[in-house]
PDB file of C-alpha atoms in Angstrom:
ATOM      1  CA  UNK A   1     -23.111  42.578  16.911  1.00 72.00           C
ATOM      2  CA  UNK A   2     -22.771  39.132  18.703  1.00 82.00           C
ATOM      3  CA  UNK A   3     -25.389  36.896  17.439  1.00 90.00           C
ATOM      4  CA  UNK A   4     -24.806  34.419  20.319  1.00 90.00           C
ATOM      5  CA  UNK A   5     -24.211  31.434  18.146  1.00 95.00           C
ATOM      6  CA  UNK A   6     -20.771  30.394  19.571  1.00 95.00           C
ATOM      7  CA  UNK A   7     -20.752  26.541  20.091  1.00 95.00           C
ATOM      8  CA  UNK A   8     -24.438  26.166  18.718  1.00 97.00           C
ATOM      9  CA  UNK A   9     -24.916  22.793  17.166  1.00 97.00           C
ATOM     10  CA  UNK A  10     -26.357  23.198  13.659  1.00 98.00           C
ATOM     11  CA  UNK A  11     -27.251  20.674  10.892  1.00 98.00           C
ATOM     12  CA  UNK A  12     -27.487  22.084   7.332  1.00 97.00           C
ATOM     13  CA  UNK A  13     -28.759  19.762   4.640  1.00 96.00           C
ATOM     14  CA  UNK A  14     -27.541  20.244   0.989  1.00 94.00           C
ATOM     15  CA  UNK A  15     -24.427  22.188   2.177  1.00 95.00           C
ATOM     16  CA  UNK A  16     -21.499  21.012   0.261  1.00 94.00           C
ATOM     17  CA  UNK A  17     -21.852  23.793  -2.268  1.00 94.00           C
ATOM     18  CA  UNK A  18     -23.684  26.803  -3.278  1.00 94.00           C
ATOM     19  CA  UNK A  19     -26.203  28.468  -0.853  1.00 96.00           C
ATOM     20  CA  UNK A  20     -25.939  25.711   1.683  1.00 96.00           C
ATOM     21  CA  UNK A  21     -22.146  26.133   1.963  1.00 96.00           C
ATOM     22  CA  UNK A  22     -22.571  29.819   2.078  1.00 96.00           C
ATOM     23  CA  UNK A  23     -24.884  29.486   5.085  1.00 97.00           C
ATOM     24  CA  UNK A  24     -22.485  26.998   6.700  1.00 97.00           C
ATOM     25  CA  UNK A  25     -19.617  29.520   6.353  1.00 96.00           C
ATOM     26  CA  UNK A  26     -21.638  32.358   7.871  1.00 95.00           C
ATOM     27  CA  UNK A  27     -22.647  30.280  10.866  1.00 97.00           C
ATOM     28  CA  UNK A  28     -19.199  28.810  11.405  1.00 96.00           C
ATOM     29  CA  UNK A  29     -17.877  32.312  11.160  1.00 95.00           C
ATOM     30  CA  UNK A  30     -20.218  33.168  14.124  1.00 95.00           C
ATOM     31  CA  UNK A  31     -18.562  30.322  16.177  1.00 95.00           C
ATOM     32  CA  UNK A  32     -21.067  27.585  15.456  1.00 96.00           C
ATOM     33  CA  UNK A  33     -20.495  23.922  15.088  1.00 97.00           C
ATOM     34  CA  UNK A  34     -21.954  22.836  11.704  1.00 97.00           C
ATOM     35  CA  UNK A  35     -22.510  19.683   9.937  1.00 97.00           C
ATOM     36  CA  UNK A  36     -22.008  19.954   6.240  1.00 97.00           C
ATOM     37  CA  UNK A  37     -23.902  17.360   4.197  1.00 96.00           C
ATOM     38  CA  UNK A  38     -23.957  16.108   0.784  1.00 96.00           C
ATOM     39  CA  UNK A  39     -23.869  13.026  -1.490  1.00 95.00           C
ATOM     40  CA  UNK A  40     -20.509  13.448  -2.929  1.00 95.00           C
ATOM     41  CA  UNK A  41     -17.622  12.590  -0.500  1.00 96.00           C
ATOM     42  CA  UNK A  42     -15.024  14.930  -2.230  1.00 96.00           C
ATOM     43  CA  UNK A  43     -17.160  17.754  -2.298  1.00 96.00           C
ATOM     44  CA  UNK A  44     -18.161  17.432   1.346  1.00 97.00           C
ATOM     45  CA  UNK A  45     -14.560  17.009   2.309  1.00 96.00           C
ATOM     46  CA  UNK A  46     -13.522  20.026   0.241  1.00 96.00           C
ATOM     47  CA  UNK A  47     -16.395  22.091   1.964  1.00 96.00           C
ATOM     48  CA  UNK A  48     -15.144  21.120   5.387  1.00 96.00           C
ATOM     49  CA  UNK A  49     -11.617  22.268   4.503  1.00 95.00           C
ATOM     50  CA  UNK A  50     -12.905  25.555   3.157  1.00 94.00           C
ATOM     51  CA  UNK A  51     -14.351  26.166   6.665  1.00 95.00           C
ATOM     52  CA  UNK A  52     -11.132  25.138   8.615  1.00 91.00           C
ATOM     53  CA  UNK A  53     -10.155  28.775   9.391  1.00 87.00           C
ATOM     54  CA  UNK A  54     -13.604  29.796  10.767  1.00 89.00           C
ATOM     55  CA  UNK A  55     -14.044  30.574  14.426  1.00 87.00           C
ATOM     56  CA  UNK A  56     -16.515  27.535  14.698  1.00 85.00           C
ATOM     57  CA  UNK A  57     -16.003  24.020  13.384  1.00 92.00           C
ATOM     58  CA  UNK A  58     -17.447  21.664  10.683  1.00 95.00           C
ATOM     59  CA  UNK A  59     -18.115  18.044  10.428  1.00 95.00           C
ATOM     60  CA  UNK A  60     -18.894  16.192   7.282  1.00 96.00           C
ATOM     61  CA  UNK A  61     -21.801  13.934   6.546  1.00 97.00           C
ATOM     62  CA  UNK A  62     -21.874  11.930   3.338  1.00 97.00           C
ATOM     63  CA  UNK A  63     -25.296  10.486   2.479  1.00 96.00           C
ATOM     64  CA  UNK A  64     -28.483  10.849   0.338  1.00 94.00           C
ATOM     65  CA  UNK A  65     -30.886  12.612   2.576  1.00 94.00           C
ATOM     66  CA  UNK A  66     -33.888  11.543   0.230  1.00 92.00           C
ATOM     67  CA  UNK A  67     -33.462   8.044   1.903  1.00 91.00           C
ATOM     68  CA  UNK A  68     -35.025   7.658   5.407  1.00 88.00           C
ATOM     69  CA  UNK A  69     -32.250   5.580   6.715  1.00 94.00           C
ATOM     70  CA  UNK A  70     -29.643   8.160   5.800  1.00 96.00           C
ATOM     71  CA  UNK A  71     -31.657  10.852   7.725  1.00 96.00           C
ATOM     72  CA  UNK A  72     -31.692   8.628  10.801  1.00 96.00           C
ATOM     73  CA  UNK A  73     -27.843   8.075  10.422  1.00 96.00           C
ATOM     74  CA  UNK A  74     -27.173  11.930  10.177  1.00 97.00           C
ATOM     75  CA  UNK A  75     -29.246  12.740  13.461  1.00 97.00           C
ATOM     76  CA  UNK A  76     -27.545   9.784  15.175  1.00 96.00           C
ATOM     77  CA  UNK A  77     -24.228  11.042  14.260  1.00 95.00           C
ATOM     78  CA  UNK A  78     -24.990  14.603  15.377  1.00 96.00           C
ATOM     79  CA  UNK A  79     -26.086  13.171  18.746  1.00 95.00           C
ATOM     80  CA  UNK A  80     -22.906  10.997  19.060  1.00 95.00           C
ATOM     81  CA  UNK A  81     -20.708  13.995  18.287  1.00 94.00           C
ATOM     82  CA  UNK A  82     -22.499  16.703  20.043  1.00 95.00           C
ATOM     83  CA  UNK A  83     -25.129  15.198  22.347  1.00 95.00           C
ATOM     84  CA  UNK A  84     -27.894  16.847  20.249  1.00 95.00           C
ATOM     85  CA  UNK A  85     -28.627  19.751  17.917  1.00 97.00           C
ATOM     86  CA  UNK A  86     -29.836  23.288  18.489  1.00 97.00           C
ATOM     87  CA  UNK A  87     -30.723  24.402  14.958  1.00 98.00           C
ATOM     88  CA  UNK A  88     -31.627  22.909  11.597  1.00 98.00           C
ATOM     89  CA  UNK A  89     -31.459  24.440   8.212  1.00 98.00           C
ATOM     90  CA  UNK A  90     -33.420  22.518   5.442  1.00 97.00           C
ATOM     91  CA  UNK A  91     -31.653  23.582   2.174  1.00 94.00           C
ATOM     92  CA  UNK A  92     -32.143  20.294   0.225  1.00 81.00           C
ATOM     93  CA  UNK A  93     -33.703  20.971  -3.217  1.00 83.00           C
ATOM     94  CA  UNK A  94     -33.317  21.685  -6.787  1.00 82.00           C
ATOM     95  CA  UNK A  95     -35.257  23.692  -9.407  1.00 73.00           C
ATOM     96  CA  UNK A  96     -34.076  21.732 -12.343  1.00 79.00           C
ATOM     97  CA  UNK A  97     -37.114  19.888 -13.902  1.00 81.00           C
ATOM     98  CA  UNK A  98     -39.072  19.613 -17.068  1.00 83.00           C
ATOM     99  CA  UNK A  99     -41.227  22.538 -18.080  1.00 86.00           C
ATOM    100  CA  UNK A 100     -44.998  22.723 -18.005  1.00 90.00           C
ATOM    101  CA  UNK A 101     -46.976  19.756 -19.191  1.00 90.00           C
ATOM    102  CA  UNK A 102     -43.675  17.738 -20.141  1.00 87.00           C
ATOM    103  CA  UNK A 103     -43.321  16.758 -16.511  1.00 85.00           C
ATOM    104  CA  UNK A 104     -45.215  13.354 -15.935  1.00 92.00           C
ATOM    105  CA  UNK A 105     -46.282  11.999 -12.560  1.00 95.00           C
ATOM    106  CA  UNK A 106     -42.738  10.347 -12.061  1.00 94.00           C
ATOM    107  CA  UNK A 107     -41.052  13.640 -12.598  1.00 93.00           C
ATOM    108  CA  UNK A 108     -43.436  15.309 -10.099  1.00 93.00           C
ATOM    109  CA  UNK A 109     -42.802  12.675  -7.536  1.00 94.00           C
ATOM    110  CA  UNK A 110     -39.032  13.064  -8.058  1.00 93.00           C
ATOM    111  CA  UNK A 111     -39.252  16.985  -7.558  1.00 94.00           C
ATOM    112  CA  UNK A 112     -41.480  16.650  -4.458  1.00 94.00           C
ATOM    113  CA  UNK A 113     -39.354  13.969  -2.960  1.00 93.00           C
ATOM    114  CA  UNK A 114     -36.214  16.252  -3.353  1.00 93.00           C
ATOM    115  CA  UNK A 115     -37.856  19.623  -2.428  1.00 94.00           C
ATOM    116  CA  UNK A 116     -40.470  18.724   0.108  1.00 95.00           C
ATOM    117  CA  UNK A 117     -40.732  15.207   1.446  1.00 95.00           C
ATOM    118  CA  UNK A 118     -36.919  14.863   2.260  1.00 95.00           C
ATOM    119  CA  UNK A 119     -37.030  18.194   4.246  1.00 95.00           C
ATOM    120  CA  UNK A 120     -40.169  17.106   6.081  1.00 96.00           C
ATOM    121  CA  UNK A 121     -38.571  13.650   6.902  1.00 96.00           C
ATOM    122  CA  UNK A 122     -35.439  15.349   8.300  1.00 97.00           C
ATOM    123  CA  UNK A 123     -37.591  17.880  10.307  1.00 97.00           C
ATOM    124  CA  UNK A 124     -39.519  15.027  11.777  1.00 96.00           C
ATOM    125  CA  UNK A 125     -36.444  13.083  12.653  1.00 97.00           C
ATOM    126  CA  UNK A 126     -34.700  16.179  14.277  1.00 97.00           C
ATOM    127  CA  UNK A 127     -37.596  17.461  16.346  1.00 98.00           C
ATOM    128  CA  UNK A 128     -36.884  15.404  19.538  1.00 97.00           C
ATOM    129  CA  UNK A 129     -33.276  16.521  19.553  1.00 97.00           C
ATOM    130  CA  UNK A 130     -34.271  20.154  18.745  1.00 97.00           C
ATOM    131  CA  UNK A 131     -36.784  20.169  21.672  1.00 97.00           C
ATOM    132  CA  UNK A 132     -33.960  19.562  24.094  1.00 96.00           C
ATOM    133  CA  UNK A 133     -31.606  22.055  22.311  1.00 93.00           C
ATOM    134  CA  UNK A 134     -30.713  25.698  23.510  1.00 90.00           C
ATOM    135  CA  UNK A 135     -33.358  28.125  21.984  1.00 94.00           C
ATOM    136  CA  UNK A 136     -33.881  25.872  19.037  1.00 97.00           C
ATOM    137  CA  UNK A 137     -34.919  26.973  15.652  1.00 97.00           C
ATOM    138  CA  UNK A 138     -35.509  25.685  11.997  1.00 98.00           C
ATOM    139  CA  UNK A 139     -34.973  27.670   8.839  1.00 98.00           C
ATOM    140  CA  UNK A 140     -36.592  26.184   5.612  1.00 98.00           C
ATOM    141  CA  UNK A 141     -34.983  27.401   2.393  1.00 97.00           C
ATOM    142  CA  UNK A 142     -38.024  28.017  -0.036  1.00 95.00           C
ATOM    143  CA  UNK A 143     -38.052  29.944  -3.271  1.00 95.00           C
ATOM    144  CA  UNK A 144     -39.956  32.849  -4.630  1.00 95.00           C
ATOM    145  CA  UNK A 145     -41.185  30.318  -7.249  1.00 91.00           C
ATOM    146  CA  UNK A 146     -43.321  28.988  -4.461  1.00 93.00           C
ATOM    147  CA  UNK A 147     -44.884  32.380  -3.757  1.00 93.00           C
ATOM    148  CA  UNK A 148     -45.780  33.567  -7.222  1.00 92.00           C
ATOM    149  CA  UNK A 149     -46.161  32.083 -10.734  1.00 90.00           C
ATOM    150  CA  UNK A 150     -42.836  33.248 -12.302  1.00 88.00           C
ATOM    151  CA  UNK A 151     -42.295  30.798 -15.092  1.00 84.00           C
ATOM    152  CA  UNK A 152     -40.497  28.053 -13.026  1.00 88.00           C
ATOM    153  CA  UNK A 153     -41.220  24.444 -13.724  1.00 91.00           C
ATOM    154  CA  UNK A 154     -44.721  23.688 -12.392  1.00 93.00           C
ATOM    155  CA  UNK A 155     -43.636  20.757 -10.147  1.00 91.00           C
ATOM    156  CA  UNK A 156     -40.883  22.810  -8.516  1.00 93.00           C
ATOM    157  CA  UNK A 157     -43.138  25.796  -7.805  1.00 94.00           C
ATOM    158  CA  UNK A 158     -45.829  23.569  -6.355  1.00 95.00           C
ATOM    159  CA  UNK A 159     -43.284  21.883  -4.228  1.00 95.00           C
ATOM    160  CA  UNK A 160     -41.964  25.104  -2.745  1.00 95.00           C
ATOM    161  CA  UNK A 161     -45.360  26.313  -2.273  1.00 96.00           C
ATOM    162  CA  UNK A 162     -46.126  23.228  -0.096  1.00 96.00           C
ATOM    163  CA  UNK A 163     -42.790  23.953   1.795  1.00 96.00           C
ATOM    164  CA  UNK A 164     -43.994  27.552   2.534  1.00 95.00           C
ATOM    165  CA  UNK A 165     -47.281  26.059   4.123  1.00 96.00           C
ATOM    166  CA  UNK A 166     -45.164  23.444   6.053  1.00 96.00           C
ATOM    167  CA  UNK A 167     -43.140  26.224   7.519  1.00 97.00           C
ATOM    168  CA  UNK A 168     -46.100  28.137   8.794  1.00 97.00           C
ATOM    169  CA  UNK A 169     -47.881  25.203  10.056  1.00 97.00           C
ATOM    170  CA  UNK A 170     -44.722  23.709  11.736  1.00 98.00           C
ATOM    171  CA  UNK A 171     -44.178  27.185  13.357  1.00 98.00           C
ATOM    172  CA  UNK A 172     -47.699  26.999  14.938  1.00 97.00           C
ATOM    173  CA  UNK A 173     -47.493  23.360  16.050  1.00 97.00           C
ATOM    174  CA  UNK A 174     -43.880  23.301  17.202  1.00 98.00           C
ATOM    175  CA  UNK A 175     -44.024  26.540  19.307  1.00 97.00           C
ATOM    176  CA  UNK A 176     -45.248  24.500  22.260  1.00 96.00           C
ATOM    177  CA  UNK A 177     -41.973  22.668  22.273  1.00 95.00           C
ATOM    178  CA  UNK A 178     -39.979  25.965  22.018  1.00 97.00           C
ATOM    179  CA  UNK A 179     -38.953  25.531  18.485  1.00 98.00           C
ATOM    180  CA  UNK A 180     -39.098  28.400  16.125  1.00 98.00           C
ATOM    181  CA  UNK A 181     -39.587  27.743  12.429  1.00 98.00           C
ATOM    182  CA  UNK A 182     -39.021  30.373   9.720  1.00 98.00           C
ATOM    183  CA  UNK A 183     -38.426  30.348   6.023  1.00 98.00           C
ATOM    184  CA  UNK A 184     -36.160  32.302   3.638  1.00 98.00           C
ATOM    185  CA  UNK A 185     -37.370  32.516   0.050  1.00 97.00           C
ATOM    186  CA  UNK A 186     -34.469  33.507  -2.248  1.00 96.00           C
ATOM    187  CA  UNK A 187     -34.909  35.055  -5.657  1.00 94.00           C
ATOM    188  CA  UNK A 188     -32.284  34.676  -8.459  1.00 93.00           C
ATOM    189  CA  UNK A 189     -28.987  33.834  -6.809  1.00 94.00           C
ATOM    190  CA  UNK A 190     -25.829  33.502  -8.804  1.00 91.00           C
ATOM    191  CA  UNK A 191     -23.033  31.096  -7.838  1.00 90.00           C
ATOM    192  CA  UNK A 192     -20.457  29.028  -9.733  1.00 86.00           C
ATOM    193  CA  UNK A 193     -22.067  25.845 -11.206  1.00 83.00           C
ATOM    194  CA  UNK A 194     -25.614  26.992 -10.262  1.00 81.00           C
ATOM    195  CA  UNK A 195     -28.632  27.199 -12.425  1.00 82.00           C
ATOM    196  CA  UNK A 196     -28.089  30.738 -13.351  1.00 85.00           C
ATOM    197  CA  UNK A 197     -24.397  30.231 -14.078  1.00 86.00           C
ATOM    198  CA  UNK A 198     -25.495  27.772 -16.647  1.00 85.00           C
ATOM    199  CA  UNK A 199     -28.317  29.984 -18.128  1.00 86.00           C
ATOM    200  CA  UNK A 200     -26.024  33.019 -18.370  1.00 87.00           C
ATOM    201  CA  UNK A 201     -23.461  31.048 -20.310  1.00 88.00           C
ATOM    202  CA  UNK A 202     -26.119  29.852 -22.659  1.00 88.00           C
ATOM    203  CA  UNK A 203     -27.995  33.135 -23.099  1.00 91.00           C
ATOM    204  CA  UNK A 204     -26.243  36.069 -21.559  1.00 89.00           C
ATOM    205  CA  UNK A 205     -28.384  38.701 -23.293  1.00 91.00           C
ATOM    206  CA  UNK A 206     -31.580  37.012 -22.294  1.00 89.00           C
ATOM    207  CA  UNK A 207     -30.597  36.852 -18.555  1.00 88.00           C
ATOM    208  CA  UNK A 208     -29.452  40.531 -18.652  1.00 93.00           C
ATOM    209  CA  UNK A 209     -32.841  41.412 -20.155  1.00 90.00           C
ATOM    210  CA  UNK A 210     -34.653  39.470 -17.512  1.00 91.00           C
ATOM    211  CA  UNK A 211     -32.739  40.954 -14.538  1.00 93.00           C
ATOM    212  CA  UNK A 212     -33.345  44.501 -16.077  1.00 92.00           C
ATOM    213  CA  UNK A 213     -37.021  43.914 -16.527  1.00 91.00           C
ATOM    214  CA  UNK A 214     -38.066  41.669 -13.622  1.00 91.00           C
ATOM    215  CA  UNK A 215     -35.807  42.609 -10.751  1.00 93.00           C
ATOM    216  CA  UNK A 216     -36.014  46.202  -9.475  1.00 93.00           C
ATOM    217  CA  UNK A 217     -32.445  45.991  -8.203  1.00 95.00           C
ATOM    218  CA  UNK A 218     -31.408  44.714 -11.702  1.00 94.00           C
ATOM    219  CA  UNK A 219     -29.015  42.164 -10.413  1.00 95.00           C
ATOM    220  CA  UNK A 220     -28.473  38.635  -9.085  1.00 95.00           C
ATOM    221  CA  UNK A 221     -28.536  37.964  -5.332  1.00 95.00           C
ATOM    222  CA  UNK A 222     -25.393  36.581  -3.760  1.00 96.00           C
ATOM    223  CA  UNK A 223     -24.838  33.472  -1.632  1.00 96.00           C
ATOM    224  CA  UNK A 224     -23.819  35.678   1.234  1.00 97.00           C
ATOM    225  CA  UNK A 225     -27.055  37.776   1.042  1.00 97.00           C
ATOM    226  CA  UNK A 226     -29.137  34.578   1.682  1.00 97.00           C
ATOM    227  CA  UNK A 227     -26.650  33.235   4.242  1.00 97.00           C
ATOM    228  CA  UNK A 228     -26.977  36.557   6.276  1.00 97.00           C
ATOM    229  CA  UNK A 229     -30.811  36.281   6.328  1.00 97.00           C
ATOM    230  CA  UNK A 230     -30.596  32.668   7.578  1.00 98.00           C
ATOM    231  CA  UNK A 231     -28.078  33.483  10.138  1.00 97.00           C
ATOM    232  CA  UNK A 232     -30.460  36.193  11.450  1.00 96.00           C
ATOM    233  CA  UNK A 233     -33.358  33.876  11.713  1.00 97.00           C
ATOM    234  CA  UNK A 234     -31.361  31.158  13.345  1.00 96.00           C
ATOM    235  CA  UNK A 235     -29.945  33.457  15.978  1.00 95.00           C
ATOM    236  CA  UNK A 236     -31.515  34.583  19.298  1.00 93.00           C
ATOM    237  CA  UNK A 237     -31.687  38.149  17.846  1.00 94.00           C
ATOM    238  CA  UNK A 238     -34.932  36.981  16.102  1.00 96.00           C
ATOM    239  CA  UNK A 239     -36.156  35.212  19.277  1.00 96.00           C
ATOM    240  CA  UNK A 240     -39.745  36.663  18.748  1.00 97.00           C
ATOM    241  CA  UNK A 241     -39.939  35.514  15.125  1.00 98.00           C
ATOM    242  CA  UNK A 242     -41.612  32.478  14.088  1.00 98.00           C
ATOM    243  CA  UNK A 243     -43.791  31.546  11.153  1.00 97.00           C
ATOM    244  CA  UNK A 244     -42.062  34.390   9.136  1.00 97.00           C
ATOM    245  CA  UNK A 245     -41.148  34.256   5.369  1.00 96.00           C
ATOM    246  CA  UNK A 246     -38.094  36.426   4.660  1.00 97.00           C
ATOM    247  CA  UNK A 247     -38.058  37.112   0.927  1.00 97.00           C
ATOM    248  CA  UNK A 248     -34.558  37.923  -0.465  1.00 96.00           C
ATOM    249  CA  UNK A 249     -35.174  38.674  -4.091  1.00 95.00           C
ATOM    250  CA  UNK A 250     -34.166  42.257  -5.072  1.00 95.00           C
ATOM    251  CA  UNK A 251     -37.839  43.095  -5.215  1.00 94.00           C
ATOM    252  CA  UNK A 252     -38.869  40.742  -7.918  1.00 94.00           C
ATOM    253  CA  UNK A 253     -41.944  39.689  -6.021  1.00 93.00           C
ATOM    254  CA  UNK A 254     -42.928  43.383  -5.389  1.00 76.00           C
ATOM    255  CA  UNK A 255     -46.527  44.429  -4.958  1.00 55.00           C
ATOM    256  CA  UNK A 256     -47.688  46.130  -8.165  1.00 51.00           C
TER     257      UNK A 256
END
């Protein structure tokens, strides 16, 4: 199926590795032009090289998108290179935090800044360009930790819950400008160097028991499975879909 993404201009935050890079790979494979972003120059360059054979093309952006000035620079660079953007994927975030009451106010502010505030600032900065794009859309990468209490760090779960509200409210308010906004909420996704890679190395039996008891499909999700969901929501194939939350978690948040 042709998803009509050839030459589309797409900015993806937090995309030098893991899920973000998988999303960039899928979109570039559909012929899109993507900006791969991250704080580490070597990782960004390596990510762009890995996309060299894709049908689309990749540009790199090195910067800390928790800093407003860097966000403005990213949008400006996209404008200079492409004349604007058509789609935005907000993938900035991390679930690494202190558990329960061990997290003080400073830790909550750090987690919210990374998982919510930076994404909102990037969305706000991108809206004028998106509004002039071709069938523009936004996909926010959330987490099932923001949908249910599953034992994740409190600050992270609260930040992702707020991101879910943001996606729904933005969908309502930006529809008038022709911008669709949707969310993908992954479950437990395994990739090299990720949180579950570390946890499995530390406690393989515990991770195996968790998957067996908590996830009906009894396995991790893959980066490609999340990227496929994002690509669907970005594409015109989902043109009548906005304000939706697509949960990709192997059934973990199933209804009892």
